[in-house]
Short mmCIF file of N, CA and C in Angstrom, two decimals:
data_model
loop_
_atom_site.label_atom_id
_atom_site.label_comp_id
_atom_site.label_asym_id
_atom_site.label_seq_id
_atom_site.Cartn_x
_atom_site.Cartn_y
_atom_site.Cartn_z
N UNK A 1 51.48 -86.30 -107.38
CA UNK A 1 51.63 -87.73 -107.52
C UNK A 1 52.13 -88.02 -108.94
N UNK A 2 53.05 -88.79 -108.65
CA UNK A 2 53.46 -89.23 -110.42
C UNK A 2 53.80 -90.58 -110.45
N UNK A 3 53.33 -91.11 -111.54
CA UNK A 3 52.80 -92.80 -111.83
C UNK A 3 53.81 -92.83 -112.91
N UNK A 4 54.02 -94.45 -112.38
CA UNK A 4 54.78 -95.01 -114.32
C UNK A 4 54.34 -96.33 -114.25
N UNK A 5 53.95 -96.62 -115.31
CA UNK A 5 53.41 -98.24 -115.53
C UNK A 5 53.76 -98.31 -117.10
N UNK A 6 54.29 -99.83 -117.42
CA UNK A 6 54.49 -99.99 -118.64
C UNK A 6 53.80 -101.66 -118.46
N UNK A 7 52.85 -101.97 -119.25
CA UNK A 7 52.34 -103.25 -119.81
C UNK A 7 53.46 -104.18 -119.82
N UNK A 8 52.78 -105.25 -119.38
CA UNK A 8 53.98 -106.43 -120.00
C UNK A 8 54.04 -106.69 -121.55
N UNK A 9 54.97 -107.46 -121.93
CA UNK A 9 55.83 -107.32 -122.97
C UNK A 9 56.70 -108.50 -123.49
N UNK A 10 56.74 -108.60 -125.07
CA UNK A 10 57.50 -109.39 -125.05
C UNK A 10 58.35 -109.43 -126.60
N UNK A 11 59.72 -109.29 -126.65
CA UNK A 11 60.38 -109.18 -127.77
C UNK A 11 61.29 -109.85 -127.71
N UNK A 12 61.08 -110.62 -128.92
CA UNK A 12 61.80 -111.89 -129.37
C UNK A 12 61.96 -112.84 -128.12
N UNK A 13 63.33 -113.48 -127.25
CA UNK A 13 62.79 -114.50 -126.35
C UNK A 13 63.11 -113.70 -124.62
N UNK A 14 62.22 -112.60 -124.67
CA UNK A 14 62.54 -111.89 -123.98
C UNK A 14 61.33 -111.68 -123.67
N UNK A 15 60.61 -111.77 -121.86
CA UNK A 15 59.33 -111.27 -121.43
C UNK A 15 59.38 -110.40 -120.27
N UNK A 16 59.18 -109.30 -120.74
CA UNK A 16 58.95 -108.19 -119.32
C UNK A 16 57.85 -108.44 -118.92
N UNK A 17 57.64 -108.20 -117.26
CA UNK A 17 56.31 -108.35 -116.99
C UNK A 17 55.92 -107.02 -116.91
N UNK A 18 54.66 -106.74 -115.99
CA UNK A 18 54.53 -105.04 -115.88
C UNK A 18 55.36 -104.48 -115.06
N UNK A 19 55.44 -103.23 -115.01
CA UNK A 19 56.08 -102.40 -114.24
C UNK A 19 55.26 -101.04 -113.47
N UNK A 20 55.39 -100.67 -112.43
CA UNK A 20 54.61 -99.80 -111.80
C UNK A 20 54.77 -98.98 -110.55
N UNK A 21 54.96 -97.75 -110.79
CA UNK A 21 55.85 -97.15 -109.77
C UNK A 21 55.05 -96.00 -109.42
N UNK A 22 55.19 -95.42 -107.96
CA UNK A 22 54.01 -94.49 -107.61
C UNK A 22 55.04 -93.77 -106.77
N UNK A 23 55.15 -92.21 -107.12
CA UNK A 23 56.22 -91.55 -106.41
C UNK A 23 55.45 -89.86 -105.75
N UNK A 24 54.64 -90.28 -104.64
CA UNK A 24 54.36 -88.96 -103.79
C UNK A 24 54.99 -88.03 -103.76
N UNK A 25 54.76 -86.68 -104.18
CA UNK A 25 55.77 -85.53 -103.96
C UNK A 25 54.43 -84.29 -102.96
N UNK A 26 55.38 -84.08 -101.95
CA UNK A 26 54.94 -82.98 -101.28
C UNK A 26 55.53 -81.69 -101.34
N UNK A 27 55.35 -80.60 -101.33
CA UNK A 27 55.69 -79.56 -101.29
C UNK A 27 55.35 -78.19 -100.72
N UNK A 28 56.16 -77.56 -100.29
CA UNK A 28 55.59 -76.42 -99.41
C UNK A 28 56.64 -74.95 -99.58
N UNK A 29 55.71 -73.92 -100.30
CA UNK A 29 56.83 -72.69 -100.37
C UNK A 29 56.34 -71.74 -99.21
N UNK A 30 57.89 -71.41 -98.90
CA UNK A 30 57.90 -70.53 -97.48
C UNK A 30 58.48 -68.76 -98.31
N UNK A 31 57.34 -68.20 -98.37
CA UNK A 31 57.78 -66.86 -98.85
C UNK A 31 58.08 -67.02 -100.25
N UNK A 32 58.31 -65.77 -100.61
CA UNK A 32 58.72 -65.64 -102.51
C UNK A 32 59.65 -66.31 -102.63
N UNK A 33 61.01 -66.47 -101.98
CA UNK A 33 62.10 -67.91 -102.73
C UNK A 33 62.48 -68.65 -102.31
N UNK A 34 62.18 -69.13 -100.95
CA UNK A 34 62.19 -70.60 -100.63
C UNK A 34 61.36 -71.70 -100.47
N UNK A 35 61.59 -72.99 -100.88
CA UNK A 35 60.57 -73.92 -100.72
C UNK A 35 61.36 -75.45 -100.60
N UNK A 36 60.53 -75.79 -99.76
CA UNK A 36 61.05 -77.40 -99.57
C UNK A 36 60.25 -78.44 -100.05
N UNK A 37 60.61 -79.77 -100.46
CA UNK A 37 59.92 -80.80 -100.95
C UNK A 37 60.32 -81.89 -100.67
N UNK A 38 59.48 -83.10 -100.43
CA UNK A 38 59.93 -84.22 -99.93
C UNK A 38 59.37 -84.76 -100.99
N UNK A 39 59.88 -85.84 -101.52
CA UNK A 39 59.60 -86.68 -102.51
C UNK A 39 59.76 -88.57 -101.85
N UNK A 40 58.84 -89.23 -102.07
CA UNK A 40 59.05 -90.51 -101.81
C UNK A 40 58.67 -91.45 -103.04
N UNK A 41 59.79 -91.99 -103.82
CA UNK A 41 60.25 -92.90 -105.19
C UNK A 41 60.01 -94.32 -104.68
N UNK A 42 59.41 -94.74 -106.07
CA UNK A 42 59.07 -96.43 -105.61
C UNK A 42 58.36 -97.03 -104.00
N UNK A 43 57.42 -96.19 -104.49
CA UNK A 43 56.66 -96.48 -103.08
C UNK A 43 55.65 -97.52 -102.90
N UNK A 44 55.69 -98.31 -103.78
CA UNK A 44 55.01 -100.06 -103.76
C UNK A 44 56.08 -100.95 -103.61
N UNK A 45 57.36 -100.86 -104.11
CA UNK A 45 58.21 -101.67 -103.58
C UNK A 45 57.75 -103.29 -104.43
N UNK A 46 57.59 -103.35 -105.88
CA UNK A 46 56.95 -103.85 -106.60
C UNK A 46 58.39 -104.44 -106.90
N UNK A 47 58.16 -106.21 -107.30
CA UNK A 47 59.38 -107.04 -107.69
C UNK A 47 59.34 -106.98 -109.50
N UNK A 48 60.10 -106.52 -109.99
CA UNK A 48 60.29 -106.55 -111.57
C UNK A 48 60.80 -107.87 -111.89
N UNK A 49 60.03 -108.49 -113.15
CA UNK A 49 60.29 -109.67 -113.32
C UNK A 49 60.67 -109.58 -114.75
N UNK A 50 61.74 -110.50 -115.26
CA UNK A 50 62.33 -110.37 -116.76
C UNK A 50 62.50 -112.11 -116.98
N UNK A 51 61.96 -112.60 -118.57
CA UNK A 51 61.83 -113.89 -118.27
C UNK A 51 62.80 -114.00 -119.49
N UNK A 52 63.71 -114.69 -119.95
CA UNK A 52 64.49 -115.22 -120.83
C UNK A 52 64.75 -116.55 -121.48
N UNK A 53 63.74 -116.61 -122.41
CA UNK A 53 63.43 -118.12 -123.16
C UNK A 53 64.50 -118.61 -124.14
N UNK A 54 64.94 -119.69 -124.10
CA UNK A 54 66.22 -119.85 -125.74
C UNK A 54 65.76 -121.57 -125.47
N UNK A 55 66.04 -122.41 -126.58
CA UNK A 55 65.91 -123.65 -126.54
C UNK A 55 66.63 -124.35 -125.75
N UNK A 56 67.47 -124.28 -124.98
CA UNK A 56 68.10 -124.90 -124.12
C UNK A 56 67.65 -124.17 -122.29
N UNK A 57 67.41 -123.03 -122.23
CA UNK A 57 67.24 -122.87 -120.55
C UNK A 57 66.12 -121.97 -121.16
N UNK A 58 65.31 -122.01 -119.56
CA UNK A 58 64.31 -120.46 -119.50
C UNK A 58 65.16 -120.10 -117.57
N UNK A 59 65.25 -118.70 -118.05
CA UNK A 59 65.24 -117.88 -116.84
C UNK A 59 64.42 -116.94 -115.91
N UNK A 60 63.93 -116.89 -115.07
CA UNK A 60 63.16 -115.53 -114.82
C UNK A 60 63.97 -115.20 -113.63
N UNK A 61 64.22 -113.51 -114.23
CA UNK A 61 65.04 -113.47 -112.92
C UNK A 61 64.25 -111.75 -112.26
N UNK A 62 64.66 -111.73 -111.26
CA UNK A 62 63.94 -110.81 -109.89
C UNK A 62 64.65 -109.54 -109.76
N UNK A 63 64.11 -108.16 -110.28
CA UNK A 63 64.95 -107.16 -109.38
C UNK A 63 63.62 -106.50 -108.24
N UNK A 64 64.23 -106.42 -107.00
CA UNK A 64 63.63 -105.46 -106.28
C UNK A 64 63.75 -104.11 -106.16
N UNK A 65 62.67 -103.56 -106.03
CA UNK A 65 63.45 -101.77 -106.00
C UNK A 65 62.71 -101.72 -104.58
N UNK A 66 63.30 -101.15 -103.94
CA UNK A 66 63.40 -100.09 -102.78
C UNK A 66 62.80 -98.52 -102.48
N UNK A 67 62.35 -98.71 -101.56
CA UNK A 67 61.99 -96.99 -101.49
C UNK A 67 62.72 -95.83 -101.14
N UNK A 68 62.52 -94.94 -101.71
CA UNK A 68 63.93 -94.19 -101.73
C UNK A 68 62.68 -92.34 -101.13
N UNK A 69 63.68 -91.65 -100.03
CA UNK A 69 63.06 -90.68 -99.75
C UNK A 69 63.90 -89.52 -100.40
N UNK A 70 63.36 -88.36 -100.64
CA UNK A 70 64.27 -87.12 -101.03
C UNK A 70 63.53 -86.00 -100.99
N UNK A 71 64.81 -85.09 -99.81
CA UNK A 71 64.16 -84.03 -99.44
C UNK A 71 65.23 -82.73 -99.95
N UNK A 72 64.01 -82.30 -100.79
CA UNK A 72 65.08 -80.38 -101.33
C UNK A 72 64.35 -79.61 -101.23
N UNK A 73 65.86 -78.45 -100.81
CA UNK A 73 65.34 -77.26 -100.44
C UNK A 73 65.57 -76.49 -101.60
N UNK A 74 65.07 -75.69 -102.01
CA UNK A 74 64.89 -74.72 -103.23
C UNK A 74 65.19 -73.01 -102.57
N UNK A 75 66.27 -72.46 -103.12
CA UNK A 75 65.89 -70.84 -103.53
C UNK A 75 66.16 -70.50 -105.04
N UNK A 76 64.94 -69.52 -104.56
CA UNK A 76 65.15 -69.01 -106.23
C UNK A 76 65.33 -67.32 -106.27
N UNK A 77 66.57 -66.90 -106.73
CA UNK A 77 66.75 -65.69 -107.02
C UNK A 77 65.76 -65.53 -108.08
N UNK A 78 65.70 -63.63 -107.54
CA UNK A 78 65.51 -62.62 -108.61
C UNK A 78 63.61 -63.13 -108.86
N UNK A 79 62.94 -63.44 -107.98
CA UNK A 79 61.75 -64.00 -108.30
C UNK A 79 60.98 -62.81 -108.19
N UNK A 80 60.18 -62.84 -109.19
CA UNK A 80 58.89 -62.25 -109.61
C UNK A 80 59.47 -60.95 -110.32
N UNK A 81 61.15 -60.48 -110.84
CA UNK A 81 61.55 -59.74 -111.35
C UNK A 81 60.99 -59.70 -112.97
N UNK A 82 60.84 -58.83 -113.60
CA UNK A 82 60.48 -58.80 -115.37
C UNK A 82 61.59 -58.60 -115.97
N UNK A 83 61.78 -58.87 -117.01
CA UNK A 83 62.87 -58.95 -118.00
C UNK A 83 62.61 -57.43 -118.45
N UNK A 84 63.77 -57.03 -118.75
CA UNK A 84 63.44 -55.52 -119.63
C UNK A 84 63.41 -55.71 -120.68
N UNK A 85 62.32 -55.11 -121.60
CA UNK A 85 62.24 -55.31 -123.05
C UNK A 85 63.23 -54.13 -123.55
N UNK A 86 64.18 -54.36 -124.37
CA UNK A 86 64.93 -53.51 -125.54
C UNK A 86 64.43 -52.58 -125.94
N UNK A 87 65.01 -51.33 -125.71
CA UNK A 87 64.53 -50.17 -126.56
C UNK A 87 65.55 -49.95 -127.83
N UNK A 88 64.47 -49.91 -128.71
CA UNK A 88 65.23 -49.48 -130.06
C UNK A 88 64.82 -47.73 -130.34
N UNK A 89 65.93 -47.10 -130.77
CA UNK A 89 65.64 -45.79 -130.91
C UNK A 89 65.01 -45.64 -132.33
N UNK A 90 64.41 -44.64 -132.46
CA UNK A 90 64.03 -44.22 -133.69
C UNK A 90 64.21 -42.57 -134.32
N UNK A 91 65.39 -42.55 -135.52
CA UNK A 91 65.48 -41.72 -135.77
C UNK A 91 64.55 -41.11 -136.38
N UNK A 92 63.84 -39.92 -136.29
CA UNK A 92 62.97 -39.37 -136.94
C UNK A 92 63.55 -38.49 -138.22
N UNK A 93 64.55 -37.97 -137.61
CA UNK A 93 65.38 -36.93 -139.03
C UNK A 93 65.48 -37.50 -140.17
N UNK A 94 64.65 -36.67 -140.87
CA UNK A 94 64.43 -36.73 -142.70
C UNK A 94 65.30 -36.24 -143.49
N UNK A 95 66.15 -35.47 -143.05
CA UNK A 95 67.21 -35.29 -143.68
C UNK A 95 68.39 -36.07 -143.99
N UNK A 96 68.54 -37.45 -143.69
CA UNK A 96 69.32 -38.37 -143.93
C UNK A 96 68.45 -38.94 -144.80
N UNK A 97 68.07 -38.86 -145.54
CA UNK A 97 66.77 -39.83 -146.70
C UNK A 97 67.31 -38.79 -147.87
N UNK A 98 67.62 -37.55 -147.73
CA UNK A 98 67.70 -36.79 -148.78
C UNK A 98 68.79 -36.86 -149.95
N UNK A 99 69.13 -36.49 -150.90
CA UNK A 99 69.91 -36.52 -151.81
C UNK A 99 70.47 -35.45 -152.15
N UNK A 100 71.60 -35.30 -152.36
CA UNK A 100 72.48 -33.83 -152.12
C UNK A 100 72.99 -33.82 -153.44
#
């Protein structure tokens, strides 16, 4: 589940009201690299309100958001593979240290 809410607000002649959005995500993995997910965005369907004050008009004006569905499928190569760590060699021969 993932939430967004922002407080209402107000800067200079400008008033946001709150905002608040609740977006369900389901998910399900089938084996080591595939998996599907359905996601459902703006799922209150909440009216955003913006108010606009100046000495001559006030406005408040309306956006609606909509609910929006989305479904992905996921593969993922190369899963559960390890990275190879670098081998550095090490010369042991002491005879390159020497002075001739």
């Amino acid at each position: 589940m993932s939430c967004f809410y922002n407080t209402g607000m107000k800067i200079g002649n400008i008033t946001v009201f709150p905002i608040l959005n609740l977006n369900p995500t389901l998910q399900k993995q089938f084996g080591k690299h595939w998996s599907l997910s359905i996601r459902v965005e703006d799922m209150l369907q909440r009216i955003n309100r913006i108010r606009t004050e100046s000495s001559g008009y006030n406005r408040l004006s309306y956006t609606k958001t909509y609910v929006n569905a989305i479904i992905g499928i996921t593969y993922k190569f190369n899963t559960g593979k390890l990275f190879r760590t670098p081998r550095i060699e090490k010369n042991m021969d002491n005879s390159r240290f020497s002075k001739e």
